[in-house]
CSV table of C-alpha atoms and ligand atoms in Angstrom, one decimal:
chain,number,residue,atom,x,y,z
A,30,UNK,CA,118.3,120.2,88.5
A,31,UNK,CA,116.7,117.8,86.3
A,32,UNK,CA,115.4,114.3,87.3
A,33,UNK,CA,116.7,111.8,85.1
A,34,UNK,CA,114.9,108.7,83.6
A,35,UNK,CA,116.3,105.1,82.5
A,36,UNK,CA,113.5,103.8,79.9
A,37,UNK,CA,114.0,100.5,78.0
A,38,UNK,CA,111.4,99.2,77.2
A,39,UNK,CA,112.7,95.4,75.7
A,40,UNK,CA,111.6,92.9,74.3
A,41,UNK,CA,107.3,92.0,72.7
A,42,UNK,CA,104.7,94.0,74.1
A,43,UNK,CA,107.4,95.9,76.2
A,44,UNK,CA,108.0,98.2,73.3
A,45,UNK,CA,104.2,99.5,72.9
A,46,UNK,CA,103.2,99.6,76.8
A,47,UNK,CA,106.3,101.3,77.6
A,48,UNK,CA,105.0,104.1,74.9
A,49,UNK,CA,102.2,104.6,76.4
A,50,UNK,CA,103.6,106.1,80.0
A,51,UNK,CA,105.9,107.7,78.0
A,52,UNK,CA,103.3,109.6,76.6
A,53,UNK,CA,102.5,110.9,80.4
A,54,UNK,CA,106.0,111.6,81.0
A,55,UNK,CA,106.2,114.3,78.6
A,56,UNK,CA,102.7,115.8,79.2
A,57,UNK,CA,104.0,116.2,82.7
A,58,UNK,CA,106.8,117.8,81.3
A,59,UNK,CA,105.6,119.9,78.9
A,60,UNK,CA,103.3,121.6,82.0
A,61,UNK,CA,106.4,122.3,83.7
A,62,UNK,CA,104.7,120.6,86.3
A,63,UNK,CA,107.8,117.5,86.5
A,64,UNK,CA,111.2,119.0,85.6
A,65,UNK,CA,112.9,115.9,83.8
A,66,UNK,CA,115.2,114.4,81.1
A,67,UNK,CA,114.1,110.5,79.2
A,68,UNK,CA,117.5,107.9,77.5
A,69,UNK,CA,116.4,104.9,76.3
A,70,UNK,CA,118.6,101.7,75.9
A,71,UNK,CA,117.9,98.9,74.5
A,72,UNK,CA,117.9,95.7,76.8
A,73,UNK,CA,116.1,91.6,76.6
A,74,UNK,CA,116.8,91.1,73.6
A,75,UNK,CA,116.7,93.8,72.5
A,76,UNK,CA,119.7,94.3,73.7
A,77,UNK,CA,122.0,90.8,72.4
A,78,UNK,CA,120.3,92.5,69.0
A,79,UNK,CA,121.8,96.0,69.7
A,80,UNK,CA,125.4,94.8,71.7
A,81,UNK,CA,125.2,91.1,71.0
A,82,UNK,CA,124.3,90.7,75.3
A,83,UNK,CA,121.1,91.2,77.2
A,84,UNK,CA,122.2,94.3,79.3
A,85,UNK,CA,125.1,95.9,76.9
A,86,UNK,CA,127.7,98.2,78.8
A,87,UNK,CA,125.8,101.4,77.9
A,88,UNK,CA,122.4,100.6,78.6
A,89,UNK,CA,124.1,99.4,82.7
A,90,UNK,CA,126.0,102.9,82.3
A,91,UNK,CA,122.6,104.5,82.2
A,92,UNK,CA,121.2,103.2,84.2
A,93,UNK,CA,123.7,103.8,87.0
A,94,UNK,CA,123.3,106.9,86.5
A,95,UNK,CA,119.4,107.5,86.2
A,96,UNK,CA,117.8,108.2,89.5
A,97,UNK,CA,115.2,105.8,87.8
A,98,UNK,CA,114.0,103.1,85.1
A,99,UNK,CA,110.9,102.5,83.1
A,100,UNK,CA,111.7,98.5,82.2
A,101,UNK,CA,108.8,96.9,79.6
A,102,UNK,CA,109.7,93.1,79.4
A,103,UNK,CA,111.6,91.3,77.7
A,104,UNK,CA,111.9,87.7,75.9
A,105,UNK,CA,110.7,85.9,73.5
A,106,UNK,CA,110.6,82.9,71.4
A,107,UNK,CA,113.1,83.6,68.7
A,108,UNK,CA,116.5,84.3,71.7
A,109,UNK,CA,115.5,80.5,73.1
A,110,UNK,CA,118.0,79.5,71.2
A,111,UNK,CA,120.5,80.9,72.8
A,112,UNK,CA,123.2,79.9,75.8
A,113,UNK,CA,121.6,80.4,79.0
A,114,UNK,CA,124.7,83.6,80.1
A,115,UNK,CA,123.1,85.9,76.4
A,116,UNK,CA,118.8,85.5,77.3
A,117,UNK,CA,116.7,87.8,77.2
A,118,UNK,CA,115.9,87.0,80.9
A,119,UNK,CA,120.0,87.8,81.6
A,120,UNK,CA,119.5,90.9,81.4
A,121,UNK,CA,117.2,91.8,84.5
A,122,UNK,CA,118.3,89.7,86.9
A,123,UNK,CA,121.9,91.4,86.0
A,124,UNK,CA,120.1,94.7,85.9
A,125,UNK,CA,119.0,94.3,90.2
A,126,UNK,CA,122.0,92.7,90.7
A,127,UNK,CA,124.0,95.6,89.7
A,128,UNK,CA,122.3,97.8,90.9
A,129,UNK,CA,122.0,95.8,94.0
A,130,UNK,CA,117.5,96.5,94.1
A,131,UNK,CA,116.6,94.4,96.7
A,132,UNK,CA,113.3,95.7,98.1
A,133,UNK,CA,110.4,94.4,96.0
A,134,UNK,CA,107.8,95.9,95.7
A,135,UNK,CA,104.8,93.9,94.4
A,136,UNK,CA,100.9,95.8,94.5
A,137,UNK,CA,97.3,93.4,94.6
A,138,UNK,CA,95.2,96.5,93.5
A,139,UNK,CA,91.6,95.8,91.9
A,140,UNK,CA,89.3,98.3,91.3
A,141,UNK,CA,86.5,97.7,92.3
A,142,UNK,CA,85.3,98.2,88.7
A,143,UNK,CA,87.6,94.7,87.7
A,144,UNK,CA,86.3,92.5,90.4
A,145,UNK,CA,84.2,90.4,88.1
A,146,UNK,CA,88.0,89.2,86.9
A,147,UNK,CA,89.3,87.5,89.8
A,148,UNK,CA,88.3,84.2,90.7
A,149,UNK,CA,87.9,84.9,94.3
A,150,UNK,CA,84.0,85.7,95.1
A,151,UNK,CA,83.0,89.3,94.5
A,152,UNK,CA,82.9,91.0,98.0
A,153,UNK,CA,86.2,88.6,98.9
A,154,UNK,CA,88.2,91.2,96.7
A,155,UNK,CA,86.6,93.8,95.3
A,156,UNK,CA,88.6,96.6,96.3
A,157,UNK,CA,91.9,94.9,97.2
A,158,UNK,CA,94.6,96.9,97.9
A,159,UNK,CA,97.6,94.8,99.6
A,160,UNK,CA,101.4,95.7,99.5
A,161,UNK,CA,104.6,93.0,99.6
A,162,UNK,CA,107.8,94.2,100.4
A,163,UNK,CA,110.1,90.8,99.0
A,164,UNK,CA,113.4,90.8,100.4
A,165,UNK,CA,115.2,89.9,96.5
A,166,UNK,CA,119.0,89.7,96.4
A,167,UNK,CA,119.6,87.6,99.3
A,168,UNK,CA,118.3,83.7,101.2
A,169,UNK,CA,117.6,80.5,99.3
A,170,UNK,CA,117.7,81.8,95.8
A,171,UNK,CA,121.7,83.0,96.0
A,172,UNK,CA,122.6,81.5,99.3
A,173,UNK,CA,125.7,79.4,99.3
A,174,UNK,CA,126.8,76.7,99.4
A,175,UNK,CA,124.2,74.7,97.0
A,176,UNK,CA,124.3,72.2,94.0
A,177,UNK,CA,123.9,69.2,93.0
A,178,UNK,CA,126.5,66.1,94.4
A,179,UNK,CA,126.8,61.8,94.5
A,180,UNK,CA,127.5,60.6,97.1
A,181,UNK,CA,129.8,57.7,98.6
A,182,UNK,CA,127.1,55.3,98.1
A,183,UNK,CA,126.7,56.6,94.5
A,184,UNK,CA,123.2,58.6,95.7
A,185,UNK,CA,122.7,62.1,94.1
A,186,UNK,CA,121.4,64.2,96.7
A,187,UNK,CA,120.5,68.3,95.7
A,188,UNK,CA,120.8,71.1,98.4
A,189,UNK,CA,120.3,75.0,99.2
A,190,UNK,CA,122.0,77.0,101.6
A,191,UNK,CA,118.9,80.0,103.3
A,192,UNK,CA,120.3,82.8,105.2
A,193,UNK,CA,120.1,85.9,105.8
A,194,UNK,CA,122.1,88.0,107.6
A,195,UNK,CA,121.6,90.9,110.4
A,196,UNK,CA,121.8,93.6,107.9
A,197,UNK,CA,119.8,92.2,105.0
A,198,UNK,CA,116.6,91.3,107.4
A,199,UNK,CA,117.6,95.5,108.9
A,200,UNK,CA,116.7,96.1,105.4
A,201,UNK,CA,113.9,95.6,103.7
A,202,UNK,CA,111.8,95.5,107.2
A,203,UNK,CA,112.5,99.2,107.1
A,204,UNK,CA,112.0,99.4,104.3
A,205,UNK,CA,108.4,98.2,104.4
A,206,UNK,CA,108.0,99.7,108.0
A,207,UNK,CA,108.8,103.6,105.7
A,208,UNK,CA,106.0,101.9,103.0
A,209,UNK,CA,103.4,100.6,106.1
A,210,UNK,CA,103.8,104.6,106.9
A,211,UNK,CA,102.6,106.0,103.5
A,212,UNK,CA,99.8,103.7,103.8
A,213,UNK,CA,97.2,102.2,106.1
A,214,UNK,CA,99.9,102.1,108.8
A,215,UNK,CA,99.9,98.0,109.5
A,216,UNK,CA,102.5,95.5,108.4
A,217,UNK,CA,102.3,91.5,108.4
A,218,UNK,CA,105.4,89.8,109.1
A,219,UNK,CA,105.3,86.4,107.1
A,220,UNK,CA,108.1,83.7,108.4
A,221,UNK,CA,108.6,80.2,109.2
A,222,UNK,CA,110.1,81.5,113.4
A,223,UNK,CA,108.1,77.8,114.2
A,224,UNK,CA,111.1,75.8,111.9
A,225,UNK,CA,113.7,77.8,110.7
A,226,UNK,CA,116.2,79.6,112.3
A,227,UNK,CA,116.5,82.1,110.1
A,228,UNK,CA,113.1,83.6,110.2
A,229,UNK,CA,113.9,83.3,114.5
A,230,UNK,CA,116.2,85.9,113.6
A,231,UNK,CA,114.2,88.0,111.0
A,232,UNK,CA,111.4,87.9,113.6
A,233,UNK,CA,113.9,89.2,115.8
A,234,UNK,CA,115.0,92.4,113.8
A,235,UNK,CA,111.4,93.3,112.7
A,236,UNK,CA,110.6,93.3,115.8
A,237,UNK,CA,113.0,95.1,117.8
A,238,UNK,CA,113.1,97.4,114.5
A,239,UNK,CA,109.4,98.1,114.9
A,240,UNK,CA,110.3,100.2,117.9
A,241,UNK,CA,111.3,102.5,115.6
A,242,UNK,CA,107.6,102.8,113.6
A,243,UNK,CA,105.3,103.4,116.7
A,244,UNK,CA,102.6,105.0,114.3
A,245,UNK,CA,102.6,101.0,113.2
A,246,UNK,CA,101.1,98.1,113.7
A,247,UNK,CA,103.1,94.6,113.0
A,248,UNK,CA,102.1,91.5,113.5
A,249,UNK,CA,103.8,87.9,112.4
A,250,UNK,CA,102.5,85.3,111.0
A,251,UNK,CA,103.7,81.8,109.8
A,252,UNK,CA,103.7,81.9,106.1
A,253,UNK,CA,101.7,78.8,106.0
A,254,UNK,CA,99.3,80.8,107.6
A,255,UNK,CA,99.3,83.5,105.2
A,256,UNK,CA,99.0,81.4,102.2
A,257,UNK,CA,95.4,81.0,103.5
A,258,UNK,CA,94.4,84.2,104.7
A,259,UNK,CA,95.5,85.1,101.4
A,260,UNK,CA,92.8,83.3,99.6
A,261,UNK,CA,90.4,83.4,102.6
A,262,UNK,CA,89.8,87.4,103.5
A,263,UNK,CA,93.1,89.6,101.8
A,264,UNK,CA,91.5,92.7,102.7
A,265,UNK,CA,93.0,92.5,106.3
A,266,UNK,CA,96.0,93.1,105.1
A,267,UNK,CA,97.5,96.4,104.1
A,268,UNK,CA,101.1,95.6,104.0
A,269,UNK,CA,103.6,92.6,103.5
A,270,UNK,CA,107.4,92.3,104.1
A,271,UNK,CA,108.8,88.0,103.4
A,272,UNK,CA,112.1,87.1,102.5
A,273,UNK,CA,112.6,86.2,98.9
A,274,UNK,CA,111.6,82.9,98.1
A,275,UNK,CA,107.8,82.9,100.2
A,276,UNK,CA,107.3,86.3,98.2
A,277,UNK,CA,108.2,84.6,95.6
A,278,UNK,CA,105.4,82.5,96.2
A,279,UNK,CA,102.8,85.0,97.9
A,280,UNK,CA,103.4,88.1,95.6
A,281,UNK,CA,101.8,85.3,92.6
A,282,UNK,CA,99.0,84.4,94.8
A,283,UNK,CA,98.0,88.1,95.7
A,284,UNK,CA,98.1,88.8,91.8
A,285,UNK,CA,96.6,85.7,90.9
A,286,UNK,CA,93.6,87.3,93.2
A,287,UNK,CA,93.2,90.5,91.1
A,288,UNK,CA,92.4,88.4,88.0
A,289,UNK,CA,94.5,90.7,85.4
A,290,UNK,CA,98.3,89.9,85.0
A,291,UNK,CA,97.7,93.1,82.9
A,292,UNK,CA,97.0,95.6,85.6
A,293,UNK,CA,99.1,94.8,88.5
A,294,UNK,CA,102.9,96.9,88.3
A,295,UNK,CA,106.2,96.7,90.2
A,296,UNK,CA,108.9,98.4,91.4
A,297,UNK,CA,112.2,97.0,92.7
A,298,UNK,CA,114.3,99.4,95.0
A,299,UNK,CA,118.0,100.1,96.6
A,300,UNK,CA,118.8,101.4,99.4
A,301,UNK,CA,118.9,104.9,98.3
A,302,UNK,CA,114.6,103.9,96.8
A,303,UNK,CA,117.0,104.7,93.7
A,304,UNK,CA,114.1,102.0,91.7
A,305,UNK,CA,113.2,100.1,88.5
A,306,UNK,CA,109.4,99.9,87.5
A,307,UNK,CA,107.7,97.0,85.3
A,308,UNK,CA,105.0,95.2,85.1
A,309,UNK,CA,104.9,92.4,86.6
A,310,UNK,CA,103.9,90.7,83.4
A,311,UNK,CA,106.3,89.7,80.8
A,312,UNK,CA,106.2,90.4,76.5
A,313,UNK,CA,103.3,88.9,75.8
A,314,UNK,CA,104.7,87.4,72.4
A,315,UNK,CA,101.7,86.2,71.9
A,316,UNK,CA,100.1,89.3,70.5
A,317,UNK,CA,102.6,91.5,70.2
A,318,UNK,CA,102.7,94.6,67.9
A,319,UNK,CA,99.3,93.8,67.7
A,320,UNK,CA,97.3,97.2,69.0
A,321,UNK,CA,95.5,94.9,71.9
A,322,UNK,CA,98.3,95.1,74.9
A,323,UNK,CA,97.1,96.1,77.9
A,324,UNK,CA,99.5,99.1,78.8
A,325,UNK,CA,97.8,100.3,82.7
A,326,UNK,CA,100.6,97.8,84.7
A,327,UNK,CA,102.7,100.1,82.5
A,328,UNK,CA,101.0,103.3,83.2
A,329,UNK,CA,100.6,102.7,87.2
A,330,UNK,CA,104.1,101.5,87.6
A,331,UNK,CA,105.4,104.8,86.1
A,332,UNK,CA,103.0,105.9,89.5
A,333,UNK,CA,104.5,104.8,91.8
A,334,UNK,CA,108.3,105.6,90.7
A,335,UNK,CA,106.9,109.1,90.7
A,336,UNK,CA,105.5,107.9,93.9
A,337,UNK,CA,108.2,105.8,96.2
A,338,UNK,CA,111.7,107.4,93.4
A,339,UNK,CA,110.9,111.0,92.3
A,340,UNK,CA,108.6,112.0,95.5
A,341,UNK,CA,106.2,112.9,93.3
A,342,UNK,CA,103.0,112.2,95.1
A,343,UNK,CA,100.4,114.3,93.7
A,344,UNK,CA,101.2,113.0,90.9
A,345,UNK,CA,101.2,109.8,91.0
A,346,UNK,CA,97.7,110.6,92.8
A,347,UNK,CA,96.1,111.8,89.7
A,348,UNK,CA,97.7,108.9,87.4
A,349,UNK,CA,96.1,106.4,89.8
A,350,UNK,CA,93.1,108.7,89.8
A,351,UNK,CA,93.4,108.9,86.1
A,352,UNK,CA,93.7,105.1,85.7
A,353,UNK,CA,90.0,104.7,88.1
A,354,UNK,CA,88.6,107.2,85.7
A,355,UNK,CA,88.6,105.0,82.6
A,356,UNK,CA,88.1,102.3,84.5
A,357,UNK,CA,84.6,104.0,85.3
A,358,UNK,CA,83.6,104.6,82.1
A,359,UNK,CA,83.8,101.9,81.1
A,360,UNK,CA,87.2,101.5,78.4
A,361,UNK,CA,88.2,97.8,78.6
A,362,UNK,CA,91.9,96.2,77.0
A,363,UNK,CA,90.3,92.9,75.9
A,364,UNK,CA,92.4,91.1,78.0
A,365,UNK,CA,90.2,92.6,81.2
A,366,UNK,CA,86.8,93.1,78.7
A,367,UNK,CA,83.5,93.4,80.2
A,368,UNK,CA,79.7,93.3,79.4
A,369,UNK,CA,78.5,96.5,78.0
A,370,UNK,CA,82.1,97.9,78.5
A,371,UNK,CA,83.8,99.4,74.5
A,372,UNK,CA,86.6,97.1,73.9
A,373,UNK,CA,90.2,99.1,73.3
A,374,UNK,CA,93.2,99.3,71.8
A,375,UNK,CA,97.0,99.8,73.6
A,376,UNK,CA,97.1,103.2,72.4
A,377,UNK,CA,93.5,104.1,72.6
A,378,UNK,CA,93.1,102.8,76.3
A,379,UNK,CA,97.5,105.0,76.5
A,380,UNK,CA,95.3,108.0,74.9
A,381,UNK,CA,91.8,107.8,77.5
A,382,UNK,CA,94.3,107.8,80.4
A,383,UNK,CA,96.3,111.0,79.0
A,384,UNK,CA,93.0,112.9,78.4
A,385,UNK,CA,92.0,112.2,82.2
A,386,UNK,CA,95.5,113.8,83.0
A,387,UNK,CA,95.0,117.0,81.1
B,480,LIG,P1,103.5,86.4,79.8
B,480,LIG,O1,103.2,87.7,81.2
B,480,LIG,O2,104.4,87.9,78.3
B,480,LIG,O3,102.3,86.0,79.3
B,480,LIG,C1,101.4,85.6,79.8
B,480,LIG,C2,99.9,85.4,79.7
B,480,LIG,O4,99.3,87.3,79.5
B,480,LIG,C3,100.1,86.2,77.5
B,480,LIG,O5,98.5,85.2,77.2
B,480,LIG,C4,100.1,87.1,77.5
B,480,LIG,O6,99.3,87.4,76.2
B,480,LIG,C5,99.4,87.9,78.9
B,480,LIG,N1,99.3,89.3,78.6
B,480,LIG,C6,100.9,89.5,79.3
B,480,LIG,N2,100.9,90.7,80.0
B,480,LIG,C7,99.6,91.1,79.1
B,480,LIG,C8,99.3,92.6,78.9
B,480,LIG,N3,99.7,93.7,79.2
B,480,LIG,N4,97.8,93.0,78.2
B,480,LIG,C9,97.4,91.8,78.0
B,480,LIG,N5,97.4,90.3,77.4
B,480,LIG,C10,99.3,90.4,79.0
B,480,LIG,O7,104.4,85.1,80.4
B,480,LIG,P2,104.4,84.2,79.6
B,480,LIG,O8,104.0,84.3,77.7
B,480,LIG,O9,104.6,83.4,80.6
B,480,LIG,O10,106.3,85.1,78.8
B,480,LIG,C11,106.9,84.9,77.5
B,480,LIG,C12,107.9,86.4,77.6
B,480,LIG,O11,108.0,86.9,78.6
B,480,LIG,C13,108.7,84.9,78.1
B,480,LIG,O12,109.8,85.3,76.8
B,480,LIG,C14,109.0,85.0,79.2
B,480,LIG,O13,110.4,84.6,80.4
B,480,LIG,C15,109.2,86.6,79.2
B,480,LIG,N6,108.9,86.9,80.6
B,480,LIG,C16,109.1,88.1,81.4
B,480,LIG,C17,109.4,88.6,82.2
B,480,LIG,C18,110.1,90.3,82.3
B,480,LIG,O14,110.3,91.0,81.5
B,480,LIG,N7,109.7,90.5,83.6
B,480,LIG,C19,108.3,88.6,83.0
B,480,LIG,C20,107.8,87.3,82.6
B,480,LIG,C21,108.4,86.3,81.4
């Protein structure tokens, strides 16, 4: 049976960069290497324009019936004045919630060819390849009660609740162990167990699960130390797993070690490894429609889809290698341009990767 992929370009540069990844899917299909069907649907601002809401019913139905979703980016200044529930971001948040995409995979990879793009010394970051697994649907961002209230003296207090159930810790840690098995077999669980009871429970559940993965070397690190270690010697890490808020902060830190937002893919998975795959950047309205956006983060997101949802590791490896060869040849979009390289546009970069695959 054909694999079903929902294609959701969204807004701004989403349209241009997703088109380049779709060309690769068509190539694998037409050369009989992947039995796949693609259907496109509007989301974000495009969803609002088409159906009056950022996640139209047909788009959600398509997402539910697909094996994986290729997502571009959403947002744009023309939607900033809309009521909160109609804003493009709501479409993305609703998709994550409706599909229970609780595991956010954020690789921070620095191709050796781009080591100069980082703010850290090249020897500290060249060849960096970390995977951060962030819990995405629980923790302090969702815990109840929450709010701002005024006490009897008239002073206001704001409060949020950090809460994790054992089952939530269990499932996110198993995703991380499984990923570590497919990579360097080292997992670092990041918590604050010296201060937070939630973290105590987190550490206990992760440690218990380690016995099911005897090949994975498990370590624990407090989040403040993890932040320091990430900028001191990031190559010590293979896979990191952590709760929602710590992951939010650490994954952006790790992303910035690479210095190139246009290069970084991501995945959000449910309990059955169905997932949504998207670049970490936004819709970049400042450069939209000019054929200058870097499509590589989206192309690498497609590689993650092939690896984590579609069980097509060989095709994923091919894409990763093709991107490496294109960089070796000195082709660069404007965001990663360096001395001695050749500057190309979105389409030319996409075509160059496709040519390597052919
Ligand atoms: P952004 O990531 O869109 O852009 C930040 C900067 O990086 C801009 O200068 C942009 O030109 C550049 N950039 C981003 N992607 C690039 C690429 N592929 N190639 C070259 N340069 C690239 O963030 P922003 O400007 O803060 O937000 C713009 C819009 O995107 C907003 O509406 C925001 O809400 C939305 N947004 C969406 C997502 C998402 O869809 N997941 C994430 C972040 C922001």
